[in-house]
Amino acid sequence: MDFESEREWLDTRFDELWPITRSITGPGFRESLEILQQDIPFEVESVPSGTEVFDWEIPPEWRIHEAKLTGPDGEIYADLDETNLAVVNYSEPVDQRLTLDELDSHLYTLPEHPEATPYVTSYYERNWGFCLPHNTYESLPEGEYHAYIDSELDDDGRLNYGHTVLEGESDREVLLSTYLCHPSLANNELSGPLVMASLYNRIAAWDNRKFTYRFVVIPETIGSLTYLSEYGDHLQENLVAGLVLTCLGGPEETLSYKKTRREDALIDNVVQHIDQYMEPSLRFRPFDTRGSDERQYCSPGFNLPVGQFARTVYAEYDGYHNSMDNKDFMQIEALVDSADVIEQVLETFEYAGYYLNQKPYGEPMMSKRDLYPTINNPEESTRDDIIQIMMRVINYSDGENSILDISERYGMSVDEMKVAIEQLSNTDLLEPAPQTPEYHSPTTNFN
Amino acid sequence: MDFESEREWLDTRFDELWPITRSITGPGFRESLEILQQDIPFEVESVPSGTEVFDWEIPPEWRIHEAKLTGPDGEIYADLDETNLAVVNYSEPVDQRLTLDELDSHLYTLPEHPEATPYVTSYYERNWGFCLPHNTYESLPEGEYHAYIDSELDDDGRLNYGHTVLEGESDREVLLSTYLCHPSLANNELSGPLVMASLYNRIAAWDNRKFTYRFVVIPETIGSLTYLSEYGDHLQENLVAGLVLTCLGGPEETLSYKKTRREDALIDNVVQHIDQYMEPSLRFRPFDTRGSDERQYCSPGFNLPVGQFARTVYAEYDGYHNSMDNKDFMQIEALVDSADVIEQVLETFEYAGYYLNQKPYGEPMMSKRDLYPTINNPEESTRDDIIQIMMRVINYSDGENSILDISERYGMSVDEMKVAIEQLSNTDLLEPAPQTPEYHSPTTNFN
Amino acid sequence: MDFESEREWLDTRFDELWPITRSITGPGFRESLEILQQDIPFEVESVPSGTEVFDWEIPPEWRIHEAKLTGPDGEIYADLDETNLAVVNYSEPVDQRLTLDELDSHLYTLPEHPEATPYVTSYYERNWGFCLPHNTYESLPEGEYHAYIDSELDDDGRLNYGHTVLEGESDREVLLSTYLCHPSLANNELSGPLVMASLYNRIAAWDNRKFTYRFVVIPETIGSLTYLSEYGDHLQENLVAGLVLTCLGGPEETLSYKKTRREDALIDNVVQHIDQYMEPSLRFRPFDTRGSDERQYCSPGFNLPVGQFARTVYAEYDGYHNSMDNKDFMQIEALVDSADVIEQVLETFEYAGYYLNQKPYGEPMMSKRDLYPTINNPEESTRDDIIQIMMRVINYSDGENSILDISERYGMSVDEMKVAIEQLSNTDLLEPAPQTPEYHSPTTNFN
């Protein structure tokens, strides 16, 4: 890239993406995707409104042109031109004159943060409304208001998403998924796609990739449902791990990991393994049904091994879903730090999995492969670390014990084992295990 | 019922049942069953003497008319008319004159409780004898005694038992089993059938029953063997839980639960779950091969999920199997308290089991079923408890996690989850899991 | 035997075996086997040089006649006639005159133990050399040396091993394996075969054997590989436990047990069980890939339940693989003590396994087999220990719970249970479980 630093690059992208009026469908989402395509070569797909996705239906495409709430005094009290949050997302068109009383049920505020404008949506039930600071609301004069929203809800519209893969040695996949539907929110929107952009570029630059990496950017919830309805079978067959990226900026020093529904998938155990060697430590959250798109990936019919990384977690900070969630609150530096940690997790995951000893009957003869001294002399100790690690890897690589299992068994880090794994992989002794149901175990009662 | 209170009712039944000369077969058992039929509509079955039941054979039917031990001084030292315990249960007829020395091996006493008459039986080997207080025994004069027992051992007799079911929504069954063969013993006999009578009436009055409840009253050991030989296959197929009721009166404040042979059947875990919220706490006993009819239900070929409730446990109190086990020792109030706890266990068990999410691919759309707000407004928090519980139930109801598992996972009580389960069950989202091998797992090596 | 004591017997054998020039092949190995055949009726087998055994190939047979290193001063600095360690094992023939510089890479010493001669081998790559004390090496004069080794490496040779079985009631087998290839080393060579001789004679003298005992003496590594290539399938089918015997003399008070690769095979659990009752306690070592022939038996394709007993463990003492490992260091008394402990382990193992209750539906009727009193009298308690144990054994002998499991469940030792097991085995109630996959579970990914 042509930026002086990753930090500068992400800062620039943030400013390009911030002002766009996004929703789960519509031109704002597509425009945002195009901006991201500068960094990640997404293929953009579209699915028509009205398509059934499992228990849901893709809603009409929403397009918003103008939204203004004008007071009896001619003052404009809410204005889409001022902030994308001013209009309830997915508002139907309205051009009405009403008293303050009649208007009241269409106004949304945050009494406990009277200066902030809330972010409100109504995707699946037709409604309209304006969002404004509670202080403004309190000072609204009596009289006739003009509520004007120029929007379309197009049944012939579509939902869009972007995805791409970085191919690796194996066609088993690691999924990175984030969403791109909240307008003008920083931590709980732009942090995810920006960290994904960083990770795409880092992983593309790796010397080699053992796994194939899949990058998915979608509108939250309906987007992951749509993605699963199209690629769920593929993911069930190929996915060895996944991470949802959300809320990765913010002031918390500690990155936090929400476990997969299984809570002991290999990715869960790798994150816990790495945490032993990490300063500051990670925070771990159990799987629960509140969260982001992992709710869909980890629904029981799929039960995919998908965890989630976040820093300043949704619903845990004052600015959650309101205008205080801005660039001041979310630090670009925190995004870089998040990407550092997640890259390290993925690098370790590359080695942590299941291999199969190709000479499992008796020990293989190491010396004929130049992996072992030919003379057995007590002076020239064979307890040399690397040989010891190779022998352990060979013995336990039976398709049931992962490299991570071996590392924990002997109190080593996976990092310390990488050289031995590479040396063995370069001979005829070690191959990745062809089938590894241990990476994930779909719930079978539904199949 | 026409009694002023459950307490009064059970007190009356106790007095009706107490004087009857019962054994494992014979008219006393049938008369006792008839008395119980006032409260539980038992169907009474009979199986002929001589029938093989697994490794056993049903013994002849025993009928006892008179039993008197008259001393050289004309004094009657043991008399069936005075106490049912005076004669060894299943004594063969005898009409002999013998010296005290010759008589001695036919006399049974309790030296450590010299005022008490022991309860002695000899069902499977022909014998006869008298039971008397050790003090009386010590004062017996020398001389010729007249041992007179007028009894019959009828090879053409039968063994009887009573059983009935209260049907529920599912034909999967919960078994309540107790015995009715000891004459004139209170805690270790009448407490069980009386608590069963109470439970029958309570469960019959429930608004609805998810499970079918089976009530079985039998002679101990040979009765449960007989029942298993006739209904063992049915129970293996349908039973989800069972409780043996024994020794439920007595002065102990704490009710105690003996675990099933599996020790982690759902019923075991439900009792342990409830115990966390119960004051006073329950006492837990491991499974062992000493006890009541759970010894048969939990024999390894059946391995049924049958636990046992007791209060003042057999073999742990001075009055065990002797005349001190009377109504003074066993309190009617304790029976009511036992029924309270056991009913609570069963009410929780109704909800604690396995369900299947009917929309397992992705989250179901809750708002179209009016289970979720249609507008997403941070002010109107969706973290509302009931929604949270519903989402958890939906996610984990995969046939592998029980409601109890979900409750323990999130630190809730099953009670707190009932409303959510009912709401979900009223939609198309949740159904009881059709096959639930998890309720019990018969040992397969014998099949 | 005709010795005054086991101690005297083993002492005599030690002295017979010590001077022989052994290697992994050749006449020394065969001569040593013949000496051992006085105590264990080994059948001696041979496999030709050049035979492929898994990833290995049996090397040529090595015969050594003379090895002398003569200095420029006529002094002999290394001499096979003085010590078997003087020549690098498997040296090819050489008859060269060289300077000290040219000679240097063929000389092996132990700088940290300058008085000791190291034990060096080069089985699989052709080489030659002499071993000598570092002190001697330091004082070698400059000048021309005569290196003379009169040896043969015969491609038409063979590898030999000895094996035999002591048959028992069952054809399931317990393996005892040791090696016999190091010349003139005590703890790390002769201790193993001598303890095996002791155990053979003890086990042969047992009243009865439930299992068949297999005794195997081989050259280390290539011998166990060869044995597995010939008997691996048989062992996978029949082996219920195995022990490698190595380093069983030495001054350590505590015997140590290296667990099988599975670490929870029945043999592992039996050793841990016994340890609770043993003074001094055993030391436990985890499975690892450094060790003796268990490395082959526990390679993942076989994954046999083979542990290892040692006292003063290889690589943990100064004399390891050098001339300090002699009879002064290794005490005969320690061998007897090792045999005592291992015999006790095997005696307990005989009872610790899996049985099948033959009357699993309901309790069996004990009284008709004279295993239970016929009269039920509280005075004559049925809680009699032996009955209690029998009932527990009967209930849990379902092929899934071992006697060891039952013993640990109820806090008894297996020893305390022997009488009950014998009594039950003498009736029709208890049989050894016919198939017991629990004894070991071969890794299936390779099959």
PDB file of C-alpha atoms in Angstrom, chain C residues 143-358:
ATOM      1  CA  GLY C 143      53.348 -40.663  16.868  1.00  0.00           C
ATOM      2  CA  GLU C 144      52.020 -43.457  14.723  1.00  0.00           C
ATOM      3  CA  TYR C 145      49.232 -45.677  16.101  1.00  0.00           C
ATOM      4  CA  HIS C 146      48.112 -49.070  14.971  1.00  0.00           C
ATOM      5  CA  ALA C 147      44.332 -49.403  14.869  1.00  0.00           C
ATOM      6  CA  TYR C 148      43.432 -53.062  14.544  1.00  0.00           C
ATOM      7  CA  ILE C 149      39.897 -54.390  14.574  1.00  0.00           C
ATOM      8  CA  ASP C 150      39.234 -57.924  13.426  1.00  0.00           C
ATOM      9  CA  SER C 151      35.468 -57.992  12.886  1.00  0.00           C
ATOM     10  CA  GLU C 152      32.935 -59.260  10.368  1.00  0.00           C
ATOM     11  CA  LEU C 153      29.704 -57.681   9.175  1.00  0.00           C
ATOM     12  CA  ASP C 154      27.874 -60.589   7.635  1.00  0.00           C
ATOM     13  CA  ASP C 155      24.965 -59.786   5.287  1.00  0.00           C
ATOM     14  CA  ASP C 156      23.953 -63.423   5.507  1.00  0.00           C
ATOM     15  CA  GLY C 157      23.686 -63.253   9.273  1.00  0.00           C
ATOM     16  CA  ARG C 158      20.640 -63.082  11.488  1.00  0.00           C
ATOM     17  CA  LEU C 159      19.044 -61.401  14.412  1.00  0.00           C
ATOM     18  CA  ASN C 160      18.001 -63.651  17.308  1.00  0.00           C
ATOM     19  CA  TYR C 161      15.508 -63.370  20.105  1.00  0.00           C
ATOM     20  CA  GLY C 162      14.023 -65.663  22.725  1.00  0.00           C
ATOM     21  CA  HIS C 163      10.435 -65.997  23.833  1.00  0.00           C
ATOM     22  CA  THR C 164       8.161 -68.359  25.698  1.00  0.00           C
ATOM     23  CA  VAL C 165       4.749 -68.370  27.368  1.00  0.00           C
ATOM     24  CA  LEU C 166       3.334 -69.625  30.639  1.00  0.00           C
ATOM     25  CA  GLU C 167      -0.223 -70.563  29.816  1.00  0.00           C
ATOM     26  CA  GLY C 168      -3.144 -69.511  31.972  1.00  0.00           C
ATOM     27  CA  GLU C 169      -6.914 -69.967  32.100  1.00  0.00           C
ATOM     28  CA  SER C 170      -7.371 -67.359  29.431  1.00  0.00           C
ATOM     29  CA  ASP C 171      -5.430 -66.908  26.213  1.00  0.00           C
ATOM     30  CA  ARG C 172      -5.346 -63.177  26.784  1.00  0.00           C
ATOM     31  CA  GLU C 173      -1.764 -62.255  27.472  1.00  0.00           C
ATOM     32  CA  VAL C 174       0.465 -60.261  29.731  1.00  0.00           C
ATOM     33  CA  LEU C 175       3.808 -59.414  28.111  1.00  0.00           C
ATOM     34  CA  LEU C 176       7.123 -59.104  29.922  1.00  0.00           C
ATOM     35  CA  SER C 177       9.832 -57.809  27.630  1.00  0.00           C
ATOM     36  CA  THR C 178      13.496 -57.055  28.196  1.00  0.00           C
ATOM     37  CA  TYR C 179      16.625 -56.648  26.086  1.00  0.00           C
ATOM     38  CA  LEU C 180      20.019 -58.379  26.023  1.00  0.00           C
ATOM     39  CA  CYS C 181      22.425 -56.519  23.761  1.00  0.00           C
ATOM     40  CA  HIS C 182      24.680 -54.305  25.866  1.00  0.00           C
ATOM     41  CA  PRO C 183      27.976 -55.979  26.767  1.00  0.00           C
ATOM     42  CA  SER C 184      29.330 -55.573  30.291  1.00  0.00           C
ATOM     43  CA  LEU C 185      26.743 -53.134  31.564  1.00  0.00           C
ATOM     44  CA  ALA C 186      24.908 -54.014  34.755  1.00  0.00           C
ATOM     45  CA  ASN C 187      21.970 -51.817  35.616  1.00  0.00           C
ATOM     46  CA  ASN C 188      21.276 -50.900  32.023  1.00  0.00           C
ATOM     47  CA  GLU C 189      21.471 -54.440  30.739  1.00  0.00           C
ATOM     48  CA  LEU C 190      21.672 -57.463  33.002  1.00  0.00           C
ATOM     49  CA  SER C 191      19.164 -56.192  35.573  1.00  0.00           C
ATOM     50  CA  GLY C 192      16.308 -56.692  33.080  1.00  0.00           C
ATOM     51  CA  PRO C 193      16.921 -60.325  32.088  1.00  0.00           C
ATOM     52  CA  LEU C 194      17.724 -61.287  35.701  1.00  0.00           C
ATOM     53  CA  VAL C 195      14.464 -59.814  37.037  1.00  0.00           C
ATOM     54  CA  MET C 196      12.673 -61.560  34.195  1.00  0.00           C
ATOM     55  CA  ALA C 197      14.250 -64.875  35.264  1.00  0.00           C
ATOM     56  CA  SER C 198      13.041 -64.274  38.800  1.00  0.00           C
ATOM     57  CA  LEU C 199       9.520 -63.385  37.637  1.00  0.00           C
ATOM     58  CA  TYR C 200       9.315 -66.396  35.335  1.00  0.00           C
ATOM     59  CA  ASN C 201      10.027 -68.719  38.226  1.00  0.00           C
ATOM     60  CA  ARG C 202       7.638 -66.957  40.572  1.00  0.00           C
ATOM     61  CA  ILE C 203       4.740 -66.869  38.098  1.00  0.00           C
ATOM     62  CA  ALA C 204       5.356 -70.497  37.137  1.00  0.00           C
ATOM     63  CA  ALA C 205       4.901 -71.338  40.811  1.00  0.00           C
ATOM     64  CA  TRP C 206       1.539 -69.562  41.211  1.00  0.00           C
ATOM     65  CA  ASP C 207      -1.416 -71.814  42.063  1.00  0.00           C
ATOM     66  CA  ASN C 208      -3.189 -70.675  38.958  1.00  0.00           C
ATOM     67  CA  ARG C 209      -2.843 -68.011  36.306  1.00  0.00           C
ATOM     68  CA  LYS C 210      -5.874 -66.211  34.932  1.00  0.00           C
ATOM     69  CA  PHE C 211      -3.836 -64.807  32.051  1.00  0.00           C
ATOM     70  CA  THR C 212      -1.167 -66.248  29.792  1.00  0.00           C
ATOM     71  CA  TYR C 213       2.263 -64.744  30.404  1.00  0.00           C
ATOM     72  CA  ARG C 214       4.603 -64.043  27.504  1.00  0.00           C
ATOM     73  CA  PHE C 215       8.336 -63.571  28.158  1.00  0.00           C
ATOM     74  CA  VAL C 216      10.393 -61.895  25.442  1.00  0.00           C
ATOM     75  CA  VAL C 217      14.115 -61.179  25.385  1.00  0.00           C
ATOM     76  CA  ILE C 218      15.420 -59.236  22.408  1.00  0.00           C
ATOM     77  CA  PRO C 219      18.081 -56.835  21.259  1.00  0.00           C
ATOM     78  CA  GLU C 220      16.777 -53.363  22.107  1.00  0.00           C
ATOM     79  CA  THR C 221      14.876 -51.350  19.469  1.00  0.00           C
ATOM     80  CA  ILE C 222      15.577 -53.463  16.353  1.00  0.00           C
ATOM     81  CA  GLY C 223      14.536 -56.510  18.389  1.00  0.00           C
ATOM     82  CA  SER C 224      11.184 -55.142  19.463  1.00  0.00           C
ATOM     83  CA  LEU C 225      10.578 -53.859  15.944  1.00  0.00           C
ATOM     84  CA  THR C 226      11.321 -57.352  14.646  1.00  0.00           C
ATOM     85  CA  TYR C 227       9.135 -58.942  17.300  1.00  0.00           C
ATOM     86  CA  LEU C 228       6.272 -56.608  16.447  1.00  0.00           C
ATOM     87  CA  SER C 229       6.658 -57.319  12.750  1.00  0.00           C
ATOM     88  CA  GLU C 230       6.214 -61.022  13.531  1.00  0.00           C
ATOM     89  CA  TYR C 231       3.827 -60.949  16.513  1.00  0.00           C
ATOM     90  CA  GLY C 232       2.311 -57.461  16.401  1.00  0.00           C
ATOM     91  CA  ASP C 233      -1.061 -58.674  15.149  1.00  0.00           C
ATOM     92  CA  HIS C 234      -1.127 -61.394  17.777  1.00  0.00           C
ATOM     93  CA  LEU C 235      -0.305 -58.890  20.509  1.00  0.00           C
ATOM     94  CA  GLN C 236      -2.918 -56.416  19.288  1.00  0.00           C
ATOM     95  CA  GLU C 237      -5.482 -59.153  19.487  1.00  0.00           C
ATOM     96  CA  ASN C 238      -4.503 -60.721  22.790  1.00  0.00           C
ATOM     97  CA  LEU C 239      -2.493 -58.358  24.922  1.00  0.00           C
ATOM     98  CA  VAL C 240      -4.158 -57.025  28.038  1.00  0.00           C
ATOM     99  CA  ALA C 241      -1.010 -55.572  29.585  1.00  0.00           C
ATOM    100  CA  GLY C 242       2.724 -55.462  29.162  1.00  0.00           C
ATOM    101  CA  LEU C 243       5.783 -54.351  31.056  1.00  0.00           C
ATOM    102  CA  VAL C 244       9.213 -53.529  29.754  1.00  0.00           C
ATOM    103  CA  LEU C 245      11.910 -54.403  32.302  1.00  0.00           C
ATOM    104  CA  THR C 246      14.960 -52.133  32.305  1.00  0.00           C
ATOM    105  CA  CYS C 247      17.446 -50.642  34.768  1.00  0.00           C
ATOM    106  CA  LEU C 248      15.973 -52.519  37.718  1.00  0.00           C
ATOM    107  CA  GLY C 249      19.071 -52.559  39.921  1.00  0.00           C
ATOM    108  CA  GLY C 250      20.784 -49.440  41.118  1.00  0.00           C
ATOM    109  CA  PRO C 251      20.732 -47.612  44.391  1.00  0.00           C
ATOM    110  CA  GLU C 252      17.342 -45.814  44.215  1.00  0.00           C
ATOM    111  CA  GLU C 253      15.059 -46.974  46.997  1.00  0.00           C
ATOM    112  CA  THR C 254      11.959 -46.229  44.943  1.00  0.00           C
ATOM    113  CA  LEU C 255      10.890 -48.289  41.970  1.00  0.00           C
ATOM    114  CA  SER C 256       9.492 -46.170  39.175  1.00  0.00           C
ATOM    115  CA  TYR C 257       6.755 -46.834  36.629  1.00  0.00           C
ATOM    116  CA  LYS C 258       6.532 -45.243  33.221  1.00  0.00           C
ATOM    117  CA  LYS C 259       2.942 -45.200  32.045  1.00  0.00           C
ATOM    118  CA  THR C 260       1.729 -46.637  28.786  1.00  0.00           C
ATOM    119  CA  ARG C 261       1.008 -44.265  25.937  1.00  0.00           C
ATOM    120  CA  ARG C 262      -2.667 -44.360  26.893  1.00  0.00           C
ATOM    121  CA  GLU C 263      -1.803 -43.536  30.513  1.00  0.00           C
ATOM    122  CA  ASP C 264      -5.124 -44.966  31.679  1.00  0.00           C
ATOM    123  CA  ALA C 265      -4.831 -48.546  30.516  1.00  0.00           C
ATOM    124  CA  LEU C 266      -5.834 -51.051  33.177  1.00  0.00           C
ATOM    125  CA  ILE C 267      -2.185 -51.783  33.945  1.00  0.00           C
ATOM    126  CA  ASP C 268      -1.557 -48.079  34.594  1.00  0.00           C
ATOM    127  CA  ASN C 269      -4.495 -47.917  36.944  1.00  0.00           C
ATOM    128  CA  VAL C 270      -3.517 -51.115  38.731  1.00  0.00           C
ATOM    129  CA  VAL C 271      -0.035 -49.786  39.430  1.00  0.00           C
ATOM    130  CA  GLN C 272      -1.520 -46.577  40.751  1.00  0.00           C
ATOM    131  CA  HIS C 273      -4.001 -48.530  42.858  1.00  0.00           C
ATOM    132  CA  ILE C 274      -1.297 -50.664  44.430  1.00  0.00           C
ATOM    133  CA  ASP C 275       0.801 -47.619  45.100  1.00  0.00           C
ATOM    134  CA  GLN C 276      -1.800 -46.432  47.608  1.00  0.00           C
ATOM    135  CA  TYR C 277      -0.954 -49.405  49.804  1.00  0.00           C
ATOM    136  CA  MET C 278       2.807 -49.533  49.178  1.00  0.00           C
ATOM    137  CA  GLU C 279       5.725 -48.350  51.281  1.00  0.00           C
ATOM    138  CA  PRO C 280       7.887 -46.748  49.928  1.00  0.00           C
ATOM    139  CA  SER C 281       5.650 -45.209  47.276  1.00  0.00           C
ATOM    140  CA  LEU C 282       6.391 -45.731  43.629  1.00  0.00           C
ATOM    141  CA  ARG C 283       7.545 -42.944  41.388  1.00  0.00           C
ATOM    142  CA  PHE C 284       5.437 -42.355  38.258  1.00  0.00           C
ATOM    143  CA  ARG C 285       6.765 -41.101  34.960  1.00  0.00           C
ATOM    144  CA  PRO C 286       4.510 -39.901  32.144  1.00  0.00           C
ATOM    145  CA  PHE C 287       4.727 -41.593  28.792  1.00  0.00           C
ATOM    146  CA  ASP C 288       7.416 -40.028  26.655  1.00  0.00           C
ATOM    147  CA  THR C 289       9.339 -40.973  23.547  1.00  0.00           C
ATOM    148  CA  ARG C 290      12.650 -41.495  25.305  1.00  0.00           C
ATOM    149  CA  GLY C 291      13.081 -44.942  26.851  1.00  0.00           C
ATOM    150  CA  SER C 292      13.388 -48.594  25.935  1.00  0.00           C
ATOM    151  CA  ASP C 293      11.292 -50.999  23.870  1.00  0.00           C
ATOM    152  CA  GLU C 294       7.992 -49.507  25.030  1.00  0.00           C
ATOM    153  CA  ARG C 295       8.793 -46.868  22.395  1.00  0.00           C
ATOM    154  CA  GLN C 296       8.015 -49.527  19.794  1.00  0.00           C
ATOM    155  CA  TYR C 297       5.175 -51.316  21.595  1.00  0.00           C
ATOM    156  CA  CYS C 298       3.561 -47.919  22.176  1.00  0.00           C
ATOM    157  CA  SER C 299       4.127 -46.558  18.692  1.00  0.00           C
ATOM    158  CA  PRO C 300       0.775 -45.174  17.573  1.00  0.00           C
ATOM    159  CA  GLY C 301       0.019 -47.926  15.071  1.00  0.00           C
ATOM    160  CA  PHE C 302       0.192 -50.494  17.869  1.00  0.00           C
ATOM    161  CA  ASN C 303      -0.569 -48.386  20.945  1.00  0.00           C
ATOM    162  CA  LEU C 304      -0.268 -51.490  23.104  1.00  0.00           C
ATOM    163  CA  PRO C 305      -0.911 -51.212  26.847  1.00  0.00           C
ATOM    164  CA  VAL C 306       2.757 -51.593  27.708  1.00  0.00           C
ATOM    165  CA  GLY C 307       4.311 -49.743  30.630  1.00  0.00           C
ATOM    166  CA  GLN C 308       7.849 -49.907  31.922  1.00  0.00           C
ATOM    167  CA  PHE C 309       9.419 -50.552  35.304  1.00  0.00           C
ATOM    168  CA  ALA C 310      12.821 -49.167  36.206  1.00  0.00           C
ATOM    169  CA  ARG C 311      14.597 -48.279  39.421  1.00  0.00           C
ATOM    170  CA  THR C 312      17.677 -46.194  38.683  1.00  0.00           C
ATOM    171  CA  VAL C 313      16.520 -44.839  35.376  1.00  0.00           C
ATOM    172  CA  TYR C 314      18.572 -44.661  32.159  1.00  0.00           C
ATOM    173  CA  ALA C 315      20.136 -41.260  31.467  1.00  0.00           C
ATOM    174  CA  GLU C 316      19.580 -40.199  35.070  1.00  0.00           C
ATOM    175  CA  TYR C 317      22.798 -41.590  36.582  1.00  0.00           C
ATOM    176  CA  ASP C 318      26.484 -40.929  36.009  1.00  0.00           C
ATOM    177  CA  GLY C 319      27.226 -44.513  35.006  1.00  0.00           C
ATOM    178  CA  TYR C 320      24.660 -44.514  32.198  1.00  0.00           C
ATOM    179  CA  HIS C 321      26.226 -46.104  29.110  1.00  0.00           C
ATOM    180  CA  ASN C 322      29.730 -46.297  30.499  1.00  0.00           C
ATOM    181  CA  SER C 323      32.005 -48.543  32.519  1.00  0.00           C
ATOM    182  CA  MET C 324      30.769 -47.231  35.876  1.00  0.00           C
ATOM    183  CA  ASP C 325      27.542 -49.214  35.344  1.00  0.00           C
ATOM    184  CA  ASN C 326      28.939 -52.356  36.939  1.00  0.00           C
ATOM    185  CA  LYS C 327      28.016 -54.865  39.637  1.00  0.00           C
ATOM    186  CA  ASP C 328      29.204 -52.571  42.429  1.00  0.00           C
ATOM    187  CA  PHE C 329      26.738 -49.992  41.251  1.00  0.00           C
ATOM    188  CA  MET C 330      23.884 -52.425  40.617  1.00  0.00           C
ATOM    189  CA  GLN C 331      22.890 -54.435  43.688  1.00  0.00           C
ATOM    190  CA  ILE C 332      21.509 -57.982  43.342  1.00  0.00           C
ATOM    191  CA  GLU C 333      19.333 -57.222  46.360  1.00  0.00           C
ATOM    192  CA  ALA C 334      17.662 -54.431  44.373  1.00  0.00           C
ATOM    193  CA  LEU C 335      16.742 -56.946  41.665  1.00  0.00           C
ATOM    194  CA  VAL C 336      14.967 -59.135  44.205  1.00  0.00           C
ATOM    195  CA  ASP C 337      13.133 -56.129  45.555  1.00  0.00           C
ATOM    196  CA  SER C 338      12.121 -55.096  42.034  1.00  0.00           C
ATOM    197  CA  ALA C 339      10.805 -58.595  41.348  1.00  0.00           C
ATOM    198  CA  ASP C 340       8.814 -58.454  44.599  1.00  0.00           C
ATOM    199  CA  VAL C 341       7.007 -55.311  43.558  1.00  0.00           C
ATOM    200  CA  ILE C 342       6.368 -56.371  39.969  1.00  0.00           C
ATOM    201  CA  GLU C 343       5.047 -59.751  41.074  1.00  0.00           C
ATOM    202  CA  GLN C 344       2.649 -57.968  43.399  1.00  0.00           C
ATOM    203  CA  VAL C 345       1.465 -55.767  40.530  1.00  0.00           C
ATOM    204  CA  LEU C 346       0.825 -58.823  38.383  1.00  0.00           C
ATOM    205  CA  GLU C 347      -0.968 -60.668  41.179  1.00  0.00           C
ATOM    206  CA  THR C 348      -3.312 -57.739  41.589  1.00  0.00           C
ATOM    207  CA  PHE C 349      -3.716 -57.379  37.837  1.00  0.00           C
ATOM    208  CA  GLU C 350      -4.947 -60.974  37.747  1.00  0.00           C
ATOM    209  CA  TYR C 351      -8.063 -59.888  39.664  1.00  0.00           C
ATOM    210  CA  ALA C 352      -8.458 -56.304  38.587  1.00  0.00           C
ATOM    211  CA  GLY C 353     -10.129 -56.807  35.226  1.00  0.00           C
ATOM    212  CA  TYR C 354     -13.543 -57.171  33.660  1.00  0.00           C
ATOM    213  CA  TYR C 355     -16.162 -59.756  34.568  1.00  0.00           C
ATOM    214  CA  LEU C 356     -19.671 -60.351  33.392  1.00  0.00           C
ATOM    215  CA  ASN C 357     -22.550 -61.027  35.761  1.00  0.00           C
ATOM    216  CA  GLN C 358     -24.315 -64.082  34.321  1.00  0.00           C
TER     217      GLN C 358
END
